[in-house]
Each structure stands twice: as C-alpha cells, then as structure tokens.
Short mmCIF file of C-alpha atoms in Angstrom, two decimals:
data_model
loop_
_atom_site.label_atom_id
_atom_site.label_comp_id
_atom_site.label_asym_id
_atom_site.label_seq_id
_atom_site.Cartn_x
_atom_site.Cartn_y
_atom_site.Cartn_z
CA UNK A 1 5.69 -1.61 17.70
CA UNK A 2 6.49 -0.44 14.21
CA UNK A 3 6.50 -3.42 11.92
CA UNK A 4 8.21 -1.92 8.89
CA UNK A 5 11.00 0.63 9.09
CA UNK A 6 12.35 2.59 6.19
CA UNK A 7 15.02 4.69 7.80
CA UNK A 8 15.88 6.62 4.64
CA UNK A 9 13.32 9.40 4.29
CA UNK A 10 14.79 10.92 1.14
CA UNK A 11 17.58 9.92 -1.23
CA UNK A 12 18.96 11.84 -4.19
CA UNK A 13 21.19 10.29 -6.81
CA UNK A 14 22.52 11.36 -10.16
CA UNK A 15 21.19 9.51 -13.16
CA UNK A 16 22.97 6.22 -13.89
CA UNK A 17 24.07 5.77 -10.29
CA UNK A 18 22.99 2.67 -8.39
CA UNK A 19 20.84 3.15 -5.30
CA UNK A 20 19.67 0.83 -2.52
CA UNK A 21 16.52 1.43 -0.52
CA UNK A 22 16.52 -0.19 2.90
CA UNK A 23 13.64 -1.97 4.57
CA UNK A 24 13.72 -3.61 8.00
CA UNK A 25 10.70 -5.46 9.30
CA UNK A 26 9.52 -6.92 12.56
CA UNK A 27 7.20 -9.86 13.04
CA UNK A 28 6.69 -12.87 15.28
CA UNK A 29 4.78 -14.75 12.63
CA UNK A 30 6.64 -17.52 10.83
CA UNK A 31 4.60 -17.02 7.68
CA UNK A 32 4.60 -13.55 6.25
CA UNK A 33 4.86 -11.70 2.98
CA UNK A 34 6.90 -8.67 2.05
CA UNK A 35 6.15 -6.21 -0.72
CA UNK A 36 7.55 -3.19 -2.46
CA UNK A 37 5.28 -0.56 -4.00
CA UNK A 38 6.18 2.47 -6.07
CA UNK A 39 4.27 5.75 -5.86
CA UNK A 40 5.29 8.06 -8.72
CA UNK A 41 4.46 11.78 -8.68
CA UNK A 42 1.10 11.02 -10.31
CA UNK A 43 0.08 9.42 -7.00
CA UNK A 44 -1.00 5.88 -7.81
CA UNK A 45 0.53 2.92 -6.01
CA UNK A 46 2.18 0.35 -8.24
CA UNK A 47 2.93 -3.16 -7.02
CA UNK A 48 6.53 -4.17 -7.72
CA UNK A 49 7.24 -7.43 -5.96
CA UNK A 50 6.05 -9.92 -3.36
CA UNK A 51 8.29 -12.26 -1.39
CA UNK A 52 7.12 -14.88 1.10
CA UNK A 53 8.99 -15.80 4.25
CA UNK A 54 10.02 -19.20 2.95
CA UNK A 55 11.73 -17.91 -0.14
CA UNK A 56 15.01 -16.14 0.52
CA UNK A 57 16.18 -16.19 -3.05
CA UNK A 58 17.13 -12.81 -4.36
CA UNK A 59 15.25 -11.61 -7.37
CA UNK A 60 16.24 -9.52 -10.34
CA UNK A 61 13.88 -7.86 -12.77
CA UNK A 62 15.64 -5.70 -15.30
CA UNK A 63 17.34 -2.88 -13.41
CA UNK A 64 15.56 -3.80 -10.18
CA UNK A 65 16.81 -6.33 -7.66
CA UNK A 66 15.72 -7.34 -4.20
CA UNK A 67 17.76 -8.81 -1.37
CA UNK A 68 15.76 -10.66 1.29
CA UNK A 69 17.67 -11.69 4.43
CA UNK A 70 15.72 -13.27 7.27
CA UNK A 71 18.77 -13.21 9.53
CA UNK A 72 18.72 -9.42 9.58
CA UNK A 73 14.96 -9.02 8.94
CA UNK A 74 15.68 -6.96 5.88
CA UNK A 75 14.23 -6.72 2.40
CA UNK A 76 16.30 -4.20 0.48
CA UNK A 77 15.64 -2.89 -3.00
CA UNK A 78 18.37 -1.87 -5.43
CA UNK A 79 17.93 0.09 -8.62
CA UNK A 80 20.87 -0.22 -10.99
CA UNK A 81 21.72 2.57 -13.41
CA UNK A 82 18.94 4.80 -12.11
CA UNK A 83 16.82 6.84 -14.47
CA UNK A 84 14.73 9.98 -13.99
CA UNK A 85 11.58 7.86 -14.33
CA UNK A 86 12.60 6.04 -11.16
CA UNK A 87 11.89 9.19 -9.16
CA UNK A 88 9.08 8.24 -6.80
CA UNK A 89 8.25 7.32 -3.23
CA UNK A 90 8.92 3.65 -2.57
CA UNK A 91 7.08 1.76 0.13
CA UNK A 92 8.01 -1.50 1.76
CA UNK A 93 5.12 -3.42 3.32
CA UNK A 94 4.42 -6.55 5.35
CA UNK A 95 1.47 -8.91 5.73
CA UNK A 96 1.36 -11.44 8.54
CA UNK A 97 -0.50 -14.67 7.97
CA UNK A 98 -1.63 -14.88 11.60
CA UNK A 99 -3.61 -11.65 11.36
CA UNK A 100 -5.56 -13.03 8.45
CA UNK A 101 -3.31 -11.50 5.84
CA UNK A 102 -5.54 -8.45 5.66
CA UNK A 103 -3.54 -5.72 7.30
CA UNK A 104 -0.81 -4.56 4.97
CA UNK A 105 1.64 -2.73 7.25
CA UNK A 106 3.42 -0.03 5.32
CA UNK A 107 6.68 1.67 6.10
CA UNK A 108 6.75 5.44 5.91
CA UNK A 109 8.34 5.39 2.48
CA UNK A 110 11.58 6.57 0.91
CA UNK A 111 11.43 9.42 -1.57
CA UNK A 112 13.93 8.84 -4.36
CA UNK A 113 14.93 11.71 -6.60
CA UNK A 114 17.02 10.94 -9.64
CA UNK A 115 18.78 14.03 -10.93
CA UNK A 116 19.43 14.17 -14.68
CA UNK B 1 -10.08 -3.98 -17.78
CA UNK B 2 -9.95 -0.81 -15.68
CA UNK B 3 -8.62 -2.47 -12.51
CA UNK B 4 -9.55 -0.46 -9.41
CA UNK B 5 -11.30 2.86 -9.89
CA UNK B 6 -12.26 5.50 -7.34
CA UNK B 7 -14.85 8.25 -7.43
CA UNK B 8 -14.39 11.19 -6.95
CA UNK B 9 -10.74 12.11 -7.50
CA UNK B 10 -10.92 15.29 -5.43
CA UNK B 11 -13.38 16.66 -2.92
CA UNK B 12 -13.55 19.58 -0.50
CA UNK B 13 -15.93 19.30 2.44
CA UNK B 14 -16.86 21.57 5.27
CA UNK B 15 -16.69 20.29 8.82
CA UNK B 16 -19.81 18.31 9.62
CA UNK B 17 -20.74 17.47 6.04
CA UNK B 18 -21.09 13.90 4.89
CA UNK B 19 -19.93 12.11 1.78
CA UNK B 20 -19.39 8.69 0.27
CA UNK B 21 -16.35 7.52 -1.64
CA UNK B 22 -16.93 4.81 -4.19
CA UNK B 23 -14.46 2.08 -5.09
CA UNK B 24 -15.09 -0.32 -7.95
CA UNK B 25 -13.00 -3.22 -9.22
CA UNK B 26 -13.49 -5.36 -12.29
CA UNK B 27 -11.04 -8.13 -11.42
CA UNK B 28 -13.55 -10.29 -9.53
CA UNK B 29 -11.47 -9.91 -6.36
CA UNK B 30 -12.85 -11.18 -3.06
CA UNK B 31 -11.04 -8.81 -0.76
CA UNK B 32 -11.30 -5.03 -0.75
CA UNK B 33 -9.66 -2.38 1.44
CA UNK B 34 -9.77 1.30 2.30
CA UNK B 35 -6.58 3.09 3.38
CA UNK B 36 -5.69 6.64 4.20
CA UNK B 37 -2.32 8.17 3.42
CA UNK B 38 -1.00 11.03 5.53
CA UNK B 39 2.37 12.74 5.18
CA UNK B 40 5.16 10.88 6.91
CA UNK B 41 2.88 8.04 8.03
CA UNK B 42 2.64 5.68 5.10
CA UNK B 43 -0.75 4.10 4.50
CA UNK B 44 -3.05 2.96 7.29
CA UNK B 45 -5.94 0.54 6.97
CA UNK B 46 -9.39 1.96 7.74
CA UNK B 47 -11.78 -0.91 6.96
CA UNK B 48 -11.74 -3.98 4.81
CA UNK B 49 -14.04 -6.63 3.39
CA UNK B 50 -13.35 -10.31 2.77
CA UNK B 51 -16.41 -10.77 0.59
CA UNK B 52 -19.77 -9.42 -0.47
CA UNK B 53 -21.86 -8.43 2.55
CA UNK B 54 -18.94 -8.48 5.00
CA UNK B 55 -16.89 -5.68 6.54
CA UNK B 56 -14.30 -5.42 9.30
CA UNK B 57 -12.38 -2.70 11.10
CA UNK B 58 -8.79 -1.93 10.36
CA UNK B 59 -6.24 0.12 12.22
CA UNK B 60 -8.00 3.53 12.10
CA UNK B 61 -11.79 2.94 11.68
CA UNK B 62 -13.20 5.75 13.85
CA UNK B 63 -15.30 8.29 11.96
CA UNK B 64 -15.80 6.04 8.94
CA UNK B 65 -18.35 3.47 7.84
CA UNK B 66 -18.26 1.06 4.93
CA UNK B 67 -20.56 -1.17 2.95
CA UNK B 68 -20.02 -3.97 0.44
CA UNK B 69 -23.43 -4.69 -1.07
CA UNK B 70 -21.97 -5.88 -4.35
CA UNK B 71 -18.76 -7.82 -4.82
CA UNK B 72 -17.30 -5.26 -7.17
CA UNK B 73 -18.03 -2.18 -5.05
CA UNK B 74 -16.78 -0.99 -1.67
CA UNK B 75 -18.12 2.28 -0.28
CA UNK B 76 -16.46 4.44 2.36
CA UNK B 77 -18.69 6.90 4.19
CA UNK B 78 -17.90 9.90 6.34
CA UNK B 79 -21.01 10.84 8.32
CA UNK B 80 -19.68 14.05 9.86
CA UNK B 81 -16.39 15.11 8.36
CA UNK B 82 -13.64 16.56 10.55
CA UNK B 83 -10.43 18.37 9.57
CA UNK B 84 -8.48 15.35 10.88
CA UNK B 85 -9.96 13.37 8.00
CA UNK B 86 -8.15 15.49 5.46
CA UNK B 87 -6.10 12.87 3.65
CA UNK B 88 -5.62 10.89 0.48
CA UNK B 89 -7.81 7.80 0.44
CA UNK B 90 -6.86 4.68 -1.44
CA UNK B 91 -8.95 1.67 -2.23
CA UNK B 92 -7.33 -1.69 -2.94
CA UNK B 93 -8.40 -5.20 -3.80
CA UNK B 94 -6.90 -8.67 -4.02
CA UNK B 95 -7.84 -12.14 -4.94
CA UNK B 96 -8.71 -14.54 -2.14
CA UNK B 97 -6.56 -17.40 -3.33
CA UNK B 98 -3.17 -16.97 -1.68
CA UNK B 99 -1.59 -14.19 -3.72
CA UNK B 100 -1.56 -11.47 -1.14
CA UNK B 101 -0.55 -8.47 -3.17
CA UNK B 102 -3.12 -5.73 -3.23
CA UNK B 103 -3.88 -3.62 -6.27
CA UNK B 104 -4.63 0.01 -5.64
CA UNK B 105 -6.91 2.61 -7.14
CA UNK B 106 -5.67 6.08 -8.12
CA UNK B 107 -6.70 7.70 -4.83
CA UNK B 108 -9.12 10.40 -3.70
CA UNK B 109 -7.78 13.61 -2.25
CA UNK B 110 -10.17 14.89 0.43
CA UNK B 111 -9.86 18.21 2.18
CA UNK B 112 -12.06 19.07 5.14
CA UNK B 113 -12.13 22.74 6.06
#
C-alpha cells in the first residue's frame, strides 16, 4: 500500500500567489515522522522540515507553513506570496519507527512552477 | 564542511559493464543510504547501513551491492549494469541519535545503454 500520496502532480501559480501542496500518508505505527524536501532544478534534495507524530502544532518559517492533522492523516505545505525561486519539485516523506526508522517512504512529488 | 558528496556526477555504461558509485560524508553520521530516483516514482531505497561494517537491503536491492568499510564512505556497486538501472542515484546520511532527517548528496545520473 502506498504510504505517502501527493495527488497534485504539477501546479502552476503566478508569482505572489499563495499555494498549498497536499500530502496524505498512511501508517499503522503510532510513532512516525513526516518530512518535506525540496528538489530545485539543479537536482539536489534539500531538507525543509521534520514533524513527529506527537507534535501536531503547525509551524511557520518565513513564507513557508505546514499544517499537520492526524485526524485526516495529512501534512500540507503552504507557500505564501510565492516567488520564482520556489519553483521546484516538493516531496513529502514518512519514516515509521517500527521499521527501524531507516526506510524513508517518499511520495511521488509535486512539481511547482511559479510564473513571473 | 562539504556535507554529502557523490562521485561521479554523470556516467554512461554499456549493458554488462560494472561500476562503483562513491558516497562520502564529513558529518560523522552513523547511518548512510542509497536511493534511486525514477520519473514519477519518487525515491526508493536500495541499501542502507547503520554503521561501519554493516549493510542491509532496502526496497529495491536487486542488481546492486554495497560496502561500508569506513564510517564516512558508502559504496554502491553495479556488477553487470542493465538498462533498467538507468536512474539518478542519491546518497544520504543521518545521525543515529533520534533526529531522523536525512541529508542528501547532489546525485549521480547514470545511463545504461
């Protein structure tokens, strides 16, 4: 069963618009960790945030914010006032404690294009 | 502090040839990982290591071997390359003390013809 679903394959927005990237996960473990990574056109993977299953507080970092809701198994990512430099593929990922926390299950990614 | 580095950045192989990809990290991380990234499939774990001298299979280990002789290095070998192994390969590492985020290298683009 797919553990991380990113239903939005591609999104295009005009610069300065807000955009939300959806992530839905599936796990039977009670202890797990969720992540967002950014892959810009240059190809490297950049860690953005980690959230553990016991911490449902939303987090804001500059123009980025994350909404974690266990009730809907979702960990959505919002970019406010998007910029061209935000254009990238964004991956949501999950680690389950019961599997030894070594298999980082990635979603298939959402390609965000910010149009100037 | 270079983080995670990978050698080479690009490589073209013919079917049946062998090669080794090198991953090095200077963060003193215990855990190291090899992933492959294919279009539309995200990243999938090939092999990983929880410490020097140890290795374990991930989700897609067939056709690959690994070695971790030194803590800072993790090698991925292809003994007899196949076109299905055309992919972008990423190495990652993390500390062993409860922070589970992995830090990735820049990737190696491998084409097998």
